[in-house]
Coordinates of C-alpha atoms in Angstrom, one line a residue:
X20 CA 199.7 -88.9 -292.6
X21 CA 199.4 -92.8 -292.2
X22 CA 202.3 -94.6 -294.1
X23 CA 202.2 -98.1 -295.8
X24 CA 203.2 -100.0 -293.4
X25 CA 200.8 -98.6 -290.9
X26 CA 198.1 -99.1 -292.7
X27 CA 198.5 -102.7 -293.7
X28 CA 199.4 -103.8 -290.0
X29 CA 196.2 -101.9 -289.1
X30 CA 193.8 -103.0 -291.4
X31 CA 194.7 -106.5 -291.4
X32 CA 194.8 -106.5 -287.4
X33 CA 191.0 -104.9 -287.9
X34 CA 190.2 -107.3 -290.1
X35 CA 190.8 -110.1 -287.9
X36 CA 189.1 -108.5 -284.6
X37 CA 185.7 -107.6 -286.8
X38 CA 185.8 -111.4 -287.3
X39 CA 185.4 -112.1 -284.1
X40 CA 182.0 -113.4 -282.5
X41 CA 180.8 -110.1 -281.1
X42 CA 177.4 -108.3 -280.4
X43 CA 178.0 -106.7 -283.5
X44 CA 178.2 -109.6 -285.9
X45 CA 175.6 -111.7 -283.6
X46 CA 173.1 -108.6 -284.6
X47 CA 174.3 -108.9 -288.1
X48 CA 173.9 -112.4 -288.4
X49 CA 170.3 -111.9 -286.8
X50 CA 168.9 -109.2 -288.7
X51 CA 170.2 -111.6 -291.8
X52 CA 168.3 -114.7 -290.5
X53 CA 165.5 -113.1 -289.8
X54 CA 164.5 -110.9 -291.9
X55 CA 167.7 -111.1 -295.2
X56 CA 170.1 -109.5 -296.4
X57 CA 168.7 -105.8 -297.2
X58 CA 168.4 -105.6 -293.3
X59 CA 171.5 -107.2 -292.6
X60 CA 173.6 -105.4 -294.8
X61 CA 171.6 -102.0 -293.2
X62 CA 172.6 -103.5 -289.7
X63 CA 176.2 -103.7 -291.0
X64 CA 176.3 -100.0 -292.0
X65 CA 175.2 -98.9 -289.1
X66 CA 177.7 -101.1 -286.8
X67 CA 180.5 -99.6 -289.3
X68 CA 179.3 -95.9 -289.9
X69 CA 178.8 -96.2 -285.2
X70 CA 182.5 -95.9 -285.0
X71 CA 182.7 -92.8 -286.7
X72 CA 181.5 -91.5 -283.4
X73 CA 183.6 -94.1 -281.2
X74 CA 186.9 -92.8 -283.0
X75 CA 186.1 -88.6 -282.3
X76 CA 185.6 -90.0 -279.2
X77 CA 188.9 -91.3 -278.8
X78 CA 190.6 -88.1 -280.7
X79 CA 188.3 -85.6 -278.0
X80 CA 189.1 -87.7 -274.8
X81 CA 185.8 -89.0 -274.0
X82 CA 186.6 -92.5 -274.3
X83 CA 189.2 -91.8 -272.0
X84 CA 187.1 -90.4 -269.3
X85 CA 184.5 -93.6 -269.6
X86 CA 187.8 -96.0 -269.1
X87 CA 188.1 -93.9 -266.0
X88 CA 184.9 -93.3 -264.3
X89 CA 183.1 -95.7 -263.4
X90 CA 179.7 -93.5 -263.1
X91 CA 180.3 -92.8 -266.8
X92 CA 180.9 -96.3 -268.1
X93 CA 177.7 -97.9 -265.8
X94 CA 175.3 -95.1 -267.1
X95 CA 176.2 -95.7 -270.9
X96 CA 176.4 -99.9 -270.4
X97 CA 173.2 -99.9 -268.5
X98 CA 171.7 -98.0 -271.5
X99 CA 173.3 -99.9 -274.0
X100 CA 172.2 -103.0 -272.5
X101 CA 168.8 -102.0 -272.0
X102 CA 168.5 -100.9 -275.4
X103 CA 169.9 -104.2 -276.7
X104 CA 167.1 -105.7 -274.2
X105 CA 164.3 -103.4 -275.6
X106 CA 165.2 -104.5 -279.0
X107 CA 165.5 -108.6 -278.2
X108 CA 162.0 -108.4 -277.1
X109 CA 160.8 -106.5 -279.8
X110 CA 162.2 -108.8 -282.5
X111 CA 160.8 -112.0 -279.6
X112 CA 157.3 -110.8 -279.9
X113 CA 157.3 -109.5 -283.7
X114 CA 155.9 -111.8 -286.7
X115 CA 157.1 -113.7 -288.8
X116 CA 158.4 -111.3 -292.3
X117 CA 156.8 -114.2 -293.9
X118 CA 153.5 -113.9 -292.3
X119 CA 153.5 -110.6 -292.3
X120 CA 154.9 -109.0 -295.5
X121 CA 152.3 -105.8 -294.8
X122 CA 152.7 -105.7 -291.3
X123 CA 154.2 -102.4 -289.8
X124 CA 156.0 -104.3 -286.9
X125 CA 158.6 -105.7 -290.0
X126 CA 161.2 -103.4 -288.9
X127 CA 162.6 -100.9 -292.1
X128 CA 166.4 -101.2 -293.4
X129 CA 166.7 -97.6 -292.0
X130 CA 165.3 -98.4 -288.5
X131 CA 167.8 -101.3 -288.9
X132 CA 170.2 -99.2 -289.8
X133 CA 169.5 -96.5 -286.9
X134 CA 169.1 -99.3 -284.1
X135 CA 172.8 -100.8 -285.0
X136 CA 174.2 -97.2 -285.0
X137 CA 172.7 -96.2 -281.4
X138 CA 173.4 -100.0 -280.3
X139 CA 177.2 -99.2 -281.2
X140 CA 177.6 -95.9 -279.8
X141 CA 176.1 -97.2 -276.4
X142 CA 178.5 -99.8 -276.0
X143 CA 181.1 -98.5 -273.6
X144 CA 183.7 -101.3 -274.3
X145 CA 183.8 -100.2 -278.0
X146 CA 184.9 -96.6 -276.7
X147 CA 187.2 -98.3 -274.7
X148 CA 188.8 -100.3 -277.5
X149 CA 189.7 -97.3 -279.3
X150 CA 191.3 -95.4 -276.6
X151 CA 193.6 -98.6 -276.2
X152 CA 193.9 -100.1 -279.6
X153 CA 194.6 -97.4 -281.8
X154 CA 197.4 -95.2 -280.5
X155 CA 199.5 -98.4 -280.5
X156 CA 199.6 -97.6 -284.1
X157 CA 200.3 -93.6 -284.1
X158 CA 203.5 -93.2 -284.9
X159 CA 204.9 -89.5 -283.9
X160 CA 207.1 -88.4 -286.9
X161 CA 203.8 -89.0 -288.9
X162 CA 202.1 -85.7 -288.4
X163 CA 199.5 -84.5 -285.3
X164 CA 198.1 -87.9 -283.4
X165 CA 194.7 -86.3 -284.0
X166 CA 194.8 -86.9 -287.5
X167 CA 196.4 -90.5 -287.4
X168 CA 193.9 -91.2 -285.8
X169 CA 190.9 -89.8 -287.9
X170 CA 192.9 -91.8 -291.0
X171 CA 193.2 -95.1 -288.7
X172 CA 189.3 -94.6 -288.0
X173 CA 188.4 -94.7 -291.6
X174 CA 190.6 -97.7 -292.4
X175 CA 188.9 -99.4 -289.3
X176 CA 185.3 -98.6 -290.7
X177 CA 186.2 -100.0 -294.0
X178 CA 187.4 -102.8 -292.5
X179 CA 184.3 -103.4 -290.4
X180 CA 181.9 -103.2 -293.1
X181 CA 184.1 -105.7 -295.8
X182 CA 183.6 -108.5 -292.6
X183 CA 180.0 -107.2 -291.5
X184 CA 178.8 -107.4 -295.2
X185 CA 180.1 -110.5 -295.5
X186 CA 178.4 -112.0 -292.7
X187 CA 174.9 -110.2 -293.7
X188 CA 175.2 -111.8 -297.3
X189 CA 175.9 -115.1 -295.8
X190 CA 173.2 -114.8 -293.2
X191 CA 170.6 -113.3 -295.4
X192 CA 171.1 -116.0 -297.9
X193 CA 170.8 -118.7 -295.2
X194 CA 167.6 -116.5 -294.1
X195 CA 165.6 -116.7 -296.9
X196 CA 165.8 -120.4 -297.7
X197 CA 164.4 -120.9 -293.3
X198 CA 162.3 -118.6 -293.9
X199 CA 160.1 -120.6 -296.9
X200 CA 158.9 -122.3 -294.1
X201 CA 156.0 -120.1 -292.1
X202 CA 156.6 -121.7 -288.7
X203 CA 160.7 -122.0 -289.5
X204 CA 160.4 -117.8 -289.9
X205 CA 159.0 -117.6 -286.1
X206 CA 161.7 -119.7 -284.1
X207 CA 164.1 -118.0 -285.9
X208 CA 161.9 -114.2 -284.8
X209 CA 162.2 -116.0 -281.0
X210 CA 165.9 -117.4 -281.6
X211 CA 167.1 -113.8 -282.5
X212 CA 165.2 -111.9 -280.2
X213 CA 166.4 -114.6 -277.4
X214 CA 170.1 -113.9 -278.3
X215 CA 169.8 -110.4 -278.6
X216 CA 168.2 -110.0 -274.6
X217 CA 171.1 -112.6 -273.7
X218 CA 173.8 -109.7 -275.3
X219 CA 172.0 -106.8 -273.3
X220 CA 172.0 -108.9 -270.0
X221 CA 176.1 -110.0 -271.0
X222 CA 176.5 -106.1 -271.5
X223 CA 174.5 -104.9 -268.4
X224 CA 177.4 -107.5 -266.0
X225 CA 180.1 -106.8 -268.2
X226 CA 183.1 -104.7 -266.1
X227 CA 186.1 -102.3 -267.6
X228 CA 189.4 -104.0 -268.6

């Protein structure tokens, strides 16, 4: 079992790394420019509800074997950039939501929701950050590491979605007052899409630490 103090030091040391500029706020902040904050607050789920995943990773070993091979880690950056690519370009080339309320190219809050998931759980340095953050904060006269770290995953992901919210409620606001404006709702389609390609090609040179 996590005590007090573990879980205060945690969750305000979370608190503080989700508020830093990352791909995962940048896509928050995107989805909430471009298309408000039902789809940014989607994207911010699924950043959140990703490390699910990233922490049984870190409690099986797998996030330990991608710090050490280097076959491992390329494969899942190159397919996490890529897909970060894939989705730039889509969001590039899409319409504007104000032009194109009936359009099926406005993507849903659940394919928002599924993209930020799958962006998440290919992003090797996430799986990384587990496997060297959290035991720092396992303490072994509180009970099996396993399940410290289960209970230090849920306080991160709570954590994660208080500062991702925020962001996609701030964005989204900012969102819908650009987006009044027809040709204002395109740059900001190109703007997103730009930075979103410019996080896939980061990703693809990015190296382990």
């Amino acid at each position: 079992m996590l005590d007090s103090t573990q879980i205060i030091l945690f969750a305000t040391t979370s608190l503080l790394l989700a508020a830093s500029p990352g791909p995962d706020v940048i896509y928050v902040i995107t989805r909430g420019l471009t298309q408000g904050h039902k789809s940014a607050m989607a994207a911010a789920a699924g950043f959140s509800l990703g490390n699910i995943a990233h922490t049984a990773f870190a409690i099986l070993g797998l996030s330990a074997i991608i710090r050490s091979s280097a076959i491992a880690f390329t494969a899942i950056k190159i397919a996490g950039a890529l897909y970060l690519i894939y989705i730039g370009y889509k969001t590039f080339t899409s319409k504007s939501e104000v032009s194109a309320e009936k359009d099926d190219k406005v993507l849903s809050a659940k394919a928002v929701f599924i993209q930020s998931i799958t962006a998440n759980i290919l992003n090797p340095k996430v799986a990384i950050f587990f496997i060297a953050f959290f035991p720092q904060f396992v303490k072994p006269e509180n009970g099996h590491p396993s399940l410290q770290m289960a209970g230090l995953g849920l306080v991160f992901i709570i954590c994660t979605f208080i500062v991702f919210s925020a962001c996609a409620l701030f964005s989204g606001q900012i969102g819908n007052r650009l987006k009044q404006s027809k040709t204002g709702a395109g740059y900001l389609n190109k703007a997103a899409g730009a930075v979103l390609m410019g996080l896939g090609v980061a990703l693809a040179f990015s190296r382990r630490t």
